[in-house]
């Protein structure tokens, strides 16, 4: 029977593991921006699993055992492959919660580096996280320097374009262009960094699309970086859909038709204006 101390431990673990479950579900999405959320999400999780002791210093993840090792009752005569948990013996829960938090915290540090300039760049280009509140001042400066460097590189290429084989078509001018066209920022990075963050619920893609004329260079950079998916989950869903469509009983479908059906399957939510649902 589960003891009262074990129930309390389960309750505490549930609160900690909730953050991992929520992050997994959110970062596996495909209909919204996820890549820029990785580092803020990891930073928040690390803040919540930060152990109450200073025992994480000089901690070696490779030498760390399972957080529940101390709770295992192993018969000395059993081989390692026959190890079993004696459910009739209560788990010694003293300090176990901190031990689990410590292992989770060190694992996050080991597998992720959420504060490198390259990793922070995606969050910096997301107007929801652009202030990098989860990073130190030095880390923020390094990320901003990275953005300045990439901005200057793209700007230099645009100022010295390669000769084109075919002439580009000029956009038709209009008398009313002066009323609709946004003024291009003199220094896009500086002006962008001075802007306030937008609410988390807002769409960063739409935000950049509305300001692509004011920030032509960094909006282009944001489109490339923010379009990356945080996880392979969307791709795995696509492979699953493909497997359901192409079966042994439906194996002679033409590649062109196969591509179109998969495209419609994954993009049908964008066609609501073409075929709106019937009014009830």
PDB file of C-alpha atoms in Angstrom:
ATOM      1  CA  UNK A   1       0.000   0.000   0.000  1.00  0.00           C
ATOM      2  CA  UNK A   2       1.235   3.481  -0.809  1.00  0.00           C
ATOM      3  CA  UNK A   3       2.222   5.375   2.305  1.00  0.00           C
ATOM      4  CA  UNK A   4       1.325   8.974   3.083  1.00  0.00           C
ATOM      5  CA  UNK A   5       4.910  10.100   2.375  1.00  0.00           C
ATOM      6  CA  UNK A   6       4.801   8.393  -1.012  1.00  0.00           C
ATOM      7  CA  UNK A   7       1.517  10.120  -1.870  1.00  0.00           C
ATOM      8  CA  UNK A   8       3.080  13.473  -0.978  1.00  0.00           C
ATOM      9  CA  UNK A   9       6.075  12.670  -3.201  1.00  0.00           C
ATOM     10  CA  UNK A  10       3.772  11.704  -6.081  1.00  0.00           C
ATOM     11  CA  UNK A  11       1.886  14.975  -5.654  1.00  0.00           C
ATOM     12  CA  UNK A  12       5.125  16.993  -5.772  1.00  0.00           C
ATOM     13  CA  UNK A  13       6.423  15.057  -8.779  1.00  0.00           C
ATOM     14  CA  UNK A  14       3.160  15.603 -10.624  1.00  0.00           C
ATOM     15  CA  UNK A  15       3.590  19.371 -10.365  1.00  0.00           C
ATOM     16  CA  UNK A  16       7.165  19.204 -11.681  1.00  0.00           C
ATOM     17  CA  UNK A  17       6.450  16.765 -14.516  1.00  0.00           C
ATOM     18  CA  UNK A  18       3.460  18.861 -15.574  1.00  0.00           C
ATOM     19  CA  UNK A  19       5.884  21.439 -17.012  1.00  0.00           C
ATOM     20  CA  UNK A  20       7.589  18.770 -19.142  1.00  0.00           C
ATOM     21  CA  UNK A  21       4.247  17.437 -20.404  1.00  0.00           C
ATOM     22  CA  UNK A  22       2.959  20.904 -21.283  1.00  0.00           C
ATOM     23  CA  UNK A  23       6.211  21.822 -23.051  1.00  0.00           C
ATOM     24  CA  UNK A  24       6.173  18.552 -25.027  1.00  0.00           C
ATOM     25  CA  UNK A  25       2.616  19.123 -26.231  1.00  0.00           C
ATOM     26  CA  UNK A  26       3.191  22.777 -27.118  1.00  0.00           C
ATOM     27  CA  UNK A  27       6.529  22.343 -28.904  1.00  0.00           C
ATOM     28  CA  UNK A  28       5.095  19.474 -30.952  1.00  0.00           C
ATOM     29  CA  UNK A  29       2.568  21.789 -32.616  1.00  0.00           C
ATOM     30  CA  UNK A  30       2.534  22.605 -36.319  1.00  0.00           C
ATOM     31  CA  UNK A  31       0.056  25.471 -36.719  1.00  0.00           C
ATOM     32  CA  UNK A  32       1.992  28.102 -34.791  1.00  0.00           C
ATOM     33  CA  UNK A  33       5.546  29.287 -34.160  1.00  0.00           C
ATOM     34  CA  UNK A  34       7.400  26.818 -31.915  1.00  0.00           C
ATOM     35  CA  UNK A  35      11.149  27.152 -32.571  1.00  0.00           C
ATOM     36  CA  UNK A  36      11.508  30.471 -30.760  1.00  0.00           C
ATOM     37  CA  UNK A  37       9.700  29.035 -27.728  1.00  0.00           C
ATOM     38  CA  UNK A  38      12.314  26.357 -27.029  1.00  0.00           C
ATOM     39  CA  UNK A  39      14.721  28.434 -24.980  1.00  0.00           C
ATOM     40  CA  UNK A  40      12.159  30.427 -22.970  1.00  0.00           C
ATOM     41  CA  UNK A  41      10.380  27.151 -22.210  1.00  0.00           C
ATOM     42  CA  UNK A  42      13.557  25.394 -21.079  1.00  0.00           C
ATOM     43  CA  UNK A  43      14.524  28.399 -18.974  1.00  0.00           C
ATOM     44  CA  UNK A  44      11.149  28.337 -17.188  1.00  0.00           C
ATOM     45  CA  UNK A  45      11.401  24.577 -16.584  1.00  0.00           C
ATOM     46  CA  UNK A  46      14.940  24.913 -15.221  1.00  0.00           C
ATOM     47  CA  UNK A  47      13.740  27.629 -12.878  1.00  0.00           C
ATOM     48  CA  UNK A  48      11.047  25.288 -11.534  1.00  0.00           C
ATOM     49  CA  UNK A  49      13.294  22.231 -11.121  1.00  0.00           C
ATOM     50  CA  UNK A  50      16.204  24.155  -9.625  1.00  0.00           C
ATOM     51  CA  UNK A  51      17.221  22.111  -6.547  1.00  0.00           C
ATOM     52  CA  UNK A  52      17.037  23.749  -3.149  1.00  0.00           C
ATOM     53  CA  UNK A  53      20.612  22.653  -2.414  1.00  0.00           C
ATOM     54  CA  UNK A  54      23.909  23.598  -4.036  1.00  0.00           C
ATOM     55  CA  UNK A  55      24.799  19.960  -4.753  1.00  0.00           C
ATOM     56  CA  UNK A  56      24.538  20.499  -8.514  1.00  0.00           C
ATOM     57  CA  UNK A  57      28.015  22.022  -8.598  1.00  0.00           C
ATOM     58  CA  UNK A  58      30.570  19.705 -10.279  1.00  0.00           C
ATOM     59  CA  UNK A  59      27.853  17.113 -10.796  1.00  0.00           C
ATOM     60  CA  UNK A  60      28.657  14.546 -13.498  1.00  0.00           C
ATOM     61  CA  UNK A  61      25.596  13.325 -15.367  1.00  0.00           C
ATOM     62  CA  UNK A  62      27.419  10.244 -16.689  1.00  0.00           C
ATOM     63  CA  UNK A  63      28.118   9.089 -13.140  1.00  0.00           C
ATOM     64  CA  UNK A  64      24.597   9.789 -11.906  1.00  0.00           C
ATOM     65  CA  UNK A  65      22.309   6.857 -11.312  1.00  0.00           C
ATOM     66  CA  UNK A  66      18.570   6.706 -11.489  1.00  0.00           C
ATOM     67  CA  UNK A  67      16.867   9.065  -9.081  1.00  0.00           C
ATOM     68  CA  UNK A  68      15.009   6.086  -7.639  1.00  0.00           C
ATOM     69  CA  UNK A  69      18.051   3.857  -7.096  1.00  0.00           C
ATOM     70  CA  UNK A  70      17.939   4.324  -3.355  1.00  0.00           C
ATOM     71  CA  UNK A  71      14.352   3.086  -3.292  1.00  0.00           C
ATOM     72  CA  UNK A  72      15.143  -0.286  -4.882  1.00  0.00           C
ATOM     73  CA  UNK A  73      15.318  -3.358  -2.721  1.00  0.00           C
ATOM     74  CA  UNK A  74      17.518  -5.861  -4.541  1.00  0.00           C
ATOM     75  CA  UNK A  75      18.192  -9.408  -3.458  1.00  0.00           C
ATOM     76  CA  UNK A  76      21.958  -9.916  -3.265  1.00  0.00           C
ATOM     77  CA  UNK A  77      21.614 -13.317  -4.893  1.00  0.00           C
ATOM     78  CA  UNK A  78      19.811 -11.925  -7.931  1.00  0.00           C
ATOM     79  CA  UNK A  79      21.668 -10.925 -11.075  1.00  0.00           C
ATOM     80  CA  UNK A  80      21.410  -7.392 -12.423  1.00  0.00           C
ATOM     81  CA  UNK A  81      18.895  -8.512 -15.048  1.00  0.00           C
ATOM     82  CA  UNK A  82      16.630  -9.860 -12.313  1.00  0.00           C
ATOM     83  CA  UNK A  83      16.448  -6.702 -10.228  1.00  0.00           C
ATOM     84  CA  UNK A  84      12.968  -6.097  -8.889  1.00  0.00           C
ATOM     85  CA  UNK A  85      11.243  -3.508  -6.782  1.00  0.00           C
ATOM     86  CA  UNK A  86       9.826  -4.840  -3.554  1.00  0.00           C
ATOM     87  CA  UNK A  87       6.464  -3.091  -3.468  1.00  0.00           C
ATOM     88  CA  UNK A  88       5.837  -4.253   0.085  1.00  0.00           C
ATOM     89  CA  UNK A  89       8.704  -2.151   1.432  1.00  0.00           C
ATOM     90  CA  UNK A  90       7.936   1.605   1.646  1.00  0.00           C
ATOM     91  CA  UNK A  91      10.217   3.893  -0.332  1.00  0.00           C
ATOM     92  CA  UNK A  92      12.496   6.103   1.702  1.00  0.00           C
ATOM     93  CA  UNK A  93      11.251   9.446   0.387  1.00  0.00           C
ATOM     94  CA  UNK A  94      13.598  11.592   2.462  1.00  0.00           C
ATOM     95  CA  UNK A  95      15.502  13.882   0.072  1.00  0.00           C
ATOM     96  CA  UNK A  96      14.227  11.934  -2.945  1.00  0.00           C
ATOM     97  CA  UNK A  97      12.319  14.876  -4.402  1.00  0.00           C
ATOM     98  CA  UNK A  98      15.428  17.090  -4.375  1.00  0.00           C
ATOM     99  CA  UNK A  99      17.437  14.245  -5.901  1.00  0.00           C
ATOM    100  CA  UNK A 100      14.975  13.932  -8.777  1.00  0.00           C
ATOM    101  CA  UNK A 101      14.941  17.693  -9.326  1.00  0.00           C
ATOM    102  CA  UNK A 102      18.732  17.738  -9.330  1.00  0.00           C
ATOM    103  CA  UNK A 103      18.943  14.999 -11.968  1.00  0.00           C
ATOM    104  CA  UNK A 104      16.356  16.753 -14.142  1.00  0.00           C
ATOM    105  CA  UNK A 105      18.147  20.095 -13.793  1.00  0.00           C
ATOM    106  CA  UNK A 106      21.536  18.655 -14.713  1.00  0.00           C
ATOM    107  CA  UNK A 107      20.045  16.740 -17.644  1.00  0.00           C
ATOM    108  CA  UNK A 108      18.617  19.984 -19.053  1.00  0.00           C
ATOM    109  CA  UNK A 109      22.017  21.669 -18.754  1.00  0.00           C
ATOM    110  CA  UNK A 110      23.707  18.643 -20.333  1.00  0.00           C
ATOM    111  CA  UNK A 111      21.410  18.317 -23.341  1.00  0.00           C
ATOM    112  CA  UNK A 112      20.524  21.963 -23.946  1.00  0.00           C
ATOM    113  CA  UNK A 113      22.398  25.247 -23.987  1.00  0.00           C
ATOM    114  CA  UNK A 114      19.504  27.712 -23.961  1.00  0.00           C
ATOM    115  CA  UNK A 115      21.677  30.785 -23.501  1.00  0.00           C
ATOM    116  CA  UNK A 116      24.119  30.610 -26.434  1.00  0.00           C
ATOM    117  CA  UNK A 117      23.846  33.567 -28.888  1.00  0.00           C
ATOM    118  CA  UNK A 118      22.721  31.261 -31.698  1.00  0.00           C
ATOM    119  CA  UNK A 119      20.071  29.642 -29.517  1.00  0.00           C
ATOM    120  CA  UNK A 120      18.815  32.991 -28.245  1.00  0.00           C
ATOM    121  CA  UNK A 121      18.555  34.478 -31.745  1.00  0.00           C
ATOM    122  CA  UNK A 122      15.236  32.766 -32.476  1.00  0.00           C
ATOM    123  CA  UNK A 123      13.713  34.108 -29.260  1.00  0.00           C
ATOM    124  CA  UNK A 124      15.144  37.553 -30.002  1.00  0.00           C
ATOM    125  CA  UNK A 125      13.420  37.575 -33.404  1.00  0.00           C
ATOM    126  CA  UNK A 126      10.101  36.602 -31.847  1.00  0.00           C
ATOM    127  CA  UNK A 127       8.333  39.824 -30.757  1.00  0.00           C
ATOM    128  CA  UNK A 128       6.794  37.869 -27.855  1.00  0.00           C
ATOM    129  CA  UNK A 129      10.193  37.075 -26.305  1.00  0.00           C
ATOM    130  CA  UNK A 130      12.437  39.808 -27.760  1.00  0.00           C
ATOM    131  CA  UNK A 131      13.392  41.256 -24.347  1.00  0.00           C
ATOM    132  CA  UNK A 132      14.959  37.887 -23.385  1.00  0.00           C
ATOM    133  CA  UNK A 133      13.823  38.262 -19.789  1.00  0.00           C
ATOM    134  CA  UNK A 134      15.092  34.770 -18.978  1.00  0.00           C
ATOM    135  CA  UNK A 135      18.701  35.614 -19.944  1.00  0.00           C
ATOM    136  CA  UNK A 136      21.408  37.674 -18.257  1.00  0.00           C
ATOM    137  CA  UNK A 137      22.459  41.088 -19.548  1.00  0.00           C
ATOM    138  CA  UNK A 138      25.654  39.624 -20.988  1.00  0.00           C
ATOM    139  CA  UNK A 139      23.746  36.859 -22.763  1.00  0.00           C
ATOM    140  CA  UNK A 140      21.264  39.376 -24.168  1.00  0.00           C
ATOM    141  CA  UNK A 141      24.113  41.530 -25.480  1.00  0.00           C
ATOM    142  CA  UNK A 142      25.730  38.518 -27.162  1.00  0.00           C
ATOM    143  CA  UNK A 143      22.430  37.628 -28.840  1.00  0.00           C
ATOM    144  CA  UNK A 144      21.900  41.209 -30.013  1.00  0.00           C
ATOM    145  CA  UNK A 145      25.455  41.279 -31.388  1.00  0.00           C
ATOM    146  CA  UNK A 146      24.670  38.081 -33.299  1.00  0.00           C
ATOM    147  CA  UNK A 147      21.582  39.740 -34.790  1.00  0.00           C
ATOM    148  CA  UNK A 148      23.577  42.865 -35.743  1.00  0.00           C
ATOM    149  CA  UNK A 149      26.192  40.689 -37.452  1.00  0.00           C
ATOM    150  CA  UNK A 150      23.654  38.746 -39.502  1.00  0.00           C
ATOM    151  CA  UNK A 151      21.774  41.929 -40.373  1.00  0.00           C
ATOM    152  CA  UNK A 152      24.950  43.617 -41.637  1.00  0.00           C
ATOM    153  CA  UNK A 153      25.879  40.536 -43.673  1.00  0.00           C
ATOM    154  CA  UNK A 154      22.516  40.455 -45.471  1.00  0.00           C
ATOM    155  CA  UNK A 155      22.552  44.225 -45.958  1.00  0.00           C
ATOM    156  CA  UNK A 156      26.001  44.073 -47.532  1.00  0.00           C
ATOM    157  CA  UNK A 157      24.824  41.420 -49.997  1.00  0.00           C
ATOM    158  CA  UNK A 158      21.792  43.514 -50.930  1.00  0.00           C
ATOM    159  CA  UNK A 159      23.936  46.600 -51.489  1.00  0.00           C
ATOM    160  CA  UNK A 160      26.207  44.607 -53.813  1.00  0.00           C
ATOM    161  CA  UNK A 161      23.862  42.191 -55.617  1.00  0.00           C
ATOM    162  CA  UNK A 162      25.116  39.667 -58.136  1.00  0.00           C
ATOM    163  CA  UNK A 163      24.219  40.453 -61.771  1.00  0.00           C
ATOM    164  CA  UNK A 164      20.930  38.845 -62.775  1.00  0.00           C
ATOM    165  CA  UNK A 165      20.532  36.959 -66.054  1.00  0.00           C
ATOM    166  CA  UNK A 166      16.978  38.213 -66.592  1.00  0.00           C
ATOM    167  CA  UNK A 167      15.717  41.717 -65.825  1.00  0.00           C
ATOM    168  CA  UNK A 168      13.432  41.972 -62.811  1.00  0.00           C
ATOM    169  CA  UNK A 169       9.924  43.257 -63.282  1.00  0.00           C
ATOM    170  CA  UNK A 170       9.265  46.538 -61.582  1.00  0.00           C
ATOM    171  CA  UNK A 171       6.231  46.858 -59.391  1.00  0.00           C
ATOM    172  CA  UNK A 172       3.550  49.074 -60.862  1.00  0.00           C
ATOM    173  CA  UNK A 173       3.570  52.467 -59.200  1.00  0.00           C
ATOM    174  CA  UNK A 174       0.476  54.134 -57.846  1.00  0.00           C
ATOM    175  CA  UNK A 175      -0.427  57.675 -56.866  1.00  0.00           C
ATOM    176  CA  UNK A 176      -1.443  56.420 -53.422  1.00  0.00           C
ATOM    177  CA  UNK A 177       1.775  54.554 -52.602  1.00  0.00           C
ATOM    178  CA  UNK A 178       2.818  57.368 -50.279  1.00  0.00           C
ATOM    179  CA  UNK A 179      -0.201  56.692 -48.070  1.00  0.00           C
ATOM    180  CA  UNK A 180       0.241  52.926 -47.794  1.00  0.00           C
ATOM    181  CA  UNK A 181       3.967  52.297 -47.869  1.00  0.00           C
ATOM    182  CA  UNK A 182       5.776  52.083 -44.531  1.00  0.00           C
ATOM    183  CA  UNK A 183       9.019  53.982 -44.039  1.00  0.00           C
ATOM    184  CA  UNK A 184      12.021  51.672 -44.003  1.00  0.00           C
ATOM    185  CA  UNK A 185      13.881  51.793 -40.695  1.00  0.00           C
ATOM    186  CA  UNK A 186      17.296  53.428 -40.943  1.00  0.00           C
ATOM    187  CA  UNK A 187      18.754  50.787 -38.652  1.00  0.00           C
ATOM    188  CA  UNK A 188      16.314  47.919 -38.468  1.00  0.00           C
ATOM    189  CA  UNK A 189      17.917  46.144 -35.522  1.00  0.00           C
ATOM    190  CA  UNK A 190      18.033  49.195 -33.261  1.00  0.00           C
ATOM    191  CA  UNK A 191      14.455  50.197 -34.028  1.00  0.00           C
ATOM    192  CA  UNK A 192      13.202  46.635 -33.610  1.00  0.00           C
ATOM    193  CA  UNK A 193      14.904  46.179 -30.243  1.00  0.00           C
ATOM    194  CA  UNK A 194      13.337  49.401 -28.971  1.00  0.00           C
ATOM    195  CA  UNK A 195       9.818  48.084 -29.567  1.00  0.00           C
ATOM    196  CA  UNK A 196       7.802  46.530 -26.768  1.00  0.00           C
ATOM    197  CA  UNK A 197       6.981  42.842 -26.637  1.00  0.00           C
ATOM    198  CA  UNK A 198       3.611  41.637 -27.839  1.00  0.00           C
ATOM    199  CA  UNK A 199       1.319  39.306 -25.837  1.00  0.00           C
ATOM    200  CA  UNK A 200       2.108  35.599 -25.964  1.00  0.00           C
ATOM    201  CA  UNK A 201      -1.247  34.868 -27.617  1.00  0.00           C
ATOM    202  CA  UNK A 202      -0.371  37.012 -30.665  1.00  0.00           C
ATOM    203  CA  UNK A 203       0.968  35.498 -33.894  1.00  0.00           C
ATOM    204  CA  UNK A 204       4.627  36.451 -34.583  1.00  0.00           C
ATOM    205  CA  UNK A 205       4.228  35.445 -38.243  1.00  0.00           C
ATOM    206  CA  UNK A 206       1.396  37.932 -38.708  1.00  0.00           C
ATOM    207  CA  UNK A 207       3.353  40.579 -36.787  1.00  0.00           C
ATOM    208  CA  UNK A 208       6.340  40.301 -39.111  1.00  0.00           C
ATOM    209  CA  UNK A 209       4.150  40.164 -42.218  1.00  0.00           C
ATOM    210  CA  UNK A 210       2.564  43.479 -41.256  1.00  0.00           C
ATOM    211  CA  UNK A 211       6.008  45.065 -40.808  1.00  0.00           C
ATOM    212  CA  UNK A 212       7.995  43.495 -43.641  1.00  0.00           C
ATOM    213  CA  UNK A 213       8.266  46.843 -45.440  1.00  0.00           C
ATOM    214  CA  UNK A 214       9.542  48.660 -42.370  1.00  0.00           C
ATOM    215  CA  UNK A 215      12.003  45.859 -41.522  1.00  0.00           C
ATOM    216  CA  UNK A 216      12.776  44.277 -44.916  1.00  0.00           C
ATOM    217  CA  UNK A 217      16.030  42.625 -43.858  1.00  0.00           C
ATOM    218  CA  UNK A 218      15.336  41.267 -40.400  1.00  0.00           C
ATOM    219  CA  UNK A 219      11.801  40.236 -41.397  1.00  0.00           C
ATOM    220  CA  UNK A 220      13.454  38.067 -44.036  1.00  0.00           C
ATOM    221  CA  UNK A 221      15.783  36.640 -41.379  1.00  0.00           C
ATOM    222  CA  UNK A 222      12.865  36.102 -38.984  1.00  0.00           C
ATOM    223  CA  UNK A 223      10.918  34.231 -41.661  1.00  0.00           C
ATOM    224  CA  UNK A 224      13.800  31.808 -42.187  1.00  0.00           C
ATOM    225  CA  UNK A 225      14.466  31.171 -38.503  1.00  0.00           C
ATOM    226  CA  UNK A 226      10.957  31.252 -37.049  1.00  0.00           C
ATOM    227  CA  UNK A 227       9.731  28.884 -39.743  1.00  0.00           C
ATOM    228  CA  UNK A 228      11.809  26.056 -38.259  1.00  0.00           C
ATOM    229  CA  UNK A 229       9.880  23.502 -36.220  1.00  0.00           C
ATOM    230  CA  UNK A 230      10.903  22.861 -32.639  1.00  0.00           C
ATOM    231  CA  UNK A 231      10.332  19.107 -32.895  1.00  0.00           C
ATOM    232  CA  UNK A 232       9.978  16.359 -35.469  1.00  0.00           C
ATOM    233  CA  UNK A 233       6.404  15.646 -34.334  1.00  0.00           C
ATOM    234  CA  UNK A 234       4.732  17.386 -37.336  1.00  0.00           C
ATOM    235  CA  UNK A 235       6.909  15.386 -39.747  1.00  0.00           C
ATOM    236  CA  UNK A 236       6.053  12.168 -37.926  1.00  0.00           C
ATOM    237  CA  UNK A 237       2.349  12.990 -38.207  1.00  0.00           C
ATOM    238  CA  UNK A 238       2.829  13.520 -41.946  1.00  0.00           C
ATOM    239  CA  UNK A 239       4.548  10.139 -42.333  1.00  0.00           C
ATOM    240  CA  UNK A 240       1.698   8.565 -40.377  1.00  0.00           C
ATOM    241  CA  UNK A 241      -0.854  10.139 -42.723  1.00  0.00           C
ATOM    242  CA  UNK A 242       1.134   8.908 -45.713  1.00  0.00           C
ATOM    243  CA  UNK A 243       1.193   5.385 -44.289  1.00  0.00           C
ATOM    244  CA  UNK A 244      -2.560   5.431 -43.783  1.00  0.00           C
ATOM    245  CA  UNK A 245      -3.116   6.610 -47.352  1.00  0.00           C
ATOM    246  CA  UNK A 246      -0.692   4.307 -49.157  1.00  0.00           C
ATOM    247  CA  UNK A 247      -1.553   0.755 -48.094  1.00  0.00           C
ATOM    248  CA  UNK A 248      -1.290  -2.712 -49.635  1.00  0.00           C
ATOM    249  CA  UNK A 249      -4.841  -2.321 -50.960  1.00  0.00           C
ATOM    250  CA  UNK A 250      -4.137   1.152 -52.309  1.00  0.00           C
ATOM    251  CA  UNK A 251      -0.653   0.799 -53.740  1.00  0.00           C
ATOM    252  CA  UNK A 252      -1.125   1.885 -57.356  1.00  0.00           C
ATOM    253  CA  UNK A 253      -2.044   5.479 -56.586  1.00  0.00           C
ATOM    254  CA  UNK A 254      -0.102   7.867 -58.795  1.00  0.00           C
ATOM    255  CA  UNK A 255       2.620   9.949 -57.090  1.00  0.00           C
ATOM    256  CA  UNK A 256       1.040  13.223 -58.242  1.00  0.00           C
ATOM    257  CA  UNK A 257      -2.350  12.305 -56.760  1.00  0.00           C
ATOM    258  CA  UNK A 258      -0.670  11.031 -53.599  1.00  0.00           C
ATOM    259  CA  UNK A 259       1.132  14.364 -53.120  1.00  0.00           C
ATOM    260  CA  UNK A 260      -2.078  16.332 -53.660  1.00  0.00           C
ATOM    261  CA  UNK A 261      -4.113  14.261 -51.207  1.00  0.00           C
ATOM    262  CA  UNK A 262      -1.436  14.589 -48.516  1.00  0.00           C
ATOM    263  CA  UNK A 263      -1.223  18.323 -49.168  1.00  0.00           C
ATOM    264  CA  UNK A 264      -4.993  18.693 -48.776  1.00  0.00           C
ATOM    265  CA  UNK A 265      -4.943  16.551 -45.646  1.00  0.00           C
ATOM    266  CA  UNK A 266      -2.397  18.784 -43.939  1.00  0.00           C
ATOM    267  CA  UNK A 267      -3.619  22.145 -45.271  1.00  0.00           C
ATOM    268  CA  UNK A 268      -7.399  21.780 -45.318  1.00  0.00           C
ATOM    269  CA  UNK A 269      -7.697  24.180 -42.366  1.00  0.00           C
ATOM    270  CA  UNK A 270      -6.471  26.960 -44.672  1.00  0.00           C
ATOM    271  CA  UNK A 271      -9.310  26.453 -47.140  1.00  0.00           C
ATOM    272  CA  UNK A 272     -12.213  27.401 -44.892  1.00  0.00           C
ATOM    273  CA  UNK A 273     -12.756  30.613 -46.869  1.00  0.00           C
ATOM    274  CA  UNK A 274     -12.971  28.658 -50.119  1.00  0.00           C
ATOM    275  CA  UNK A 275     -15.434  26.098 -48.822  1.00  0.00           C
ATOM    276  CA  UNK A 276     -17.020  27.627 -45.711  1.00  0.00           C
ATOM    277  CA  UNK A 277     -19.048  25.331 -43.465  1.00  0.00           C
ATOM    278  CA  UNK A 278     -22.777  25.325 -44.124  1.00  0.00           C
ATOM    279  CA  UNK A 279     -24.818  27.518 -41.818  1.00  0.00           C
ATOM    280  CA  UNK A 280     -26.789  25.579 -39.261  1.00  0.00           C
TER     281      UNK A 280
END
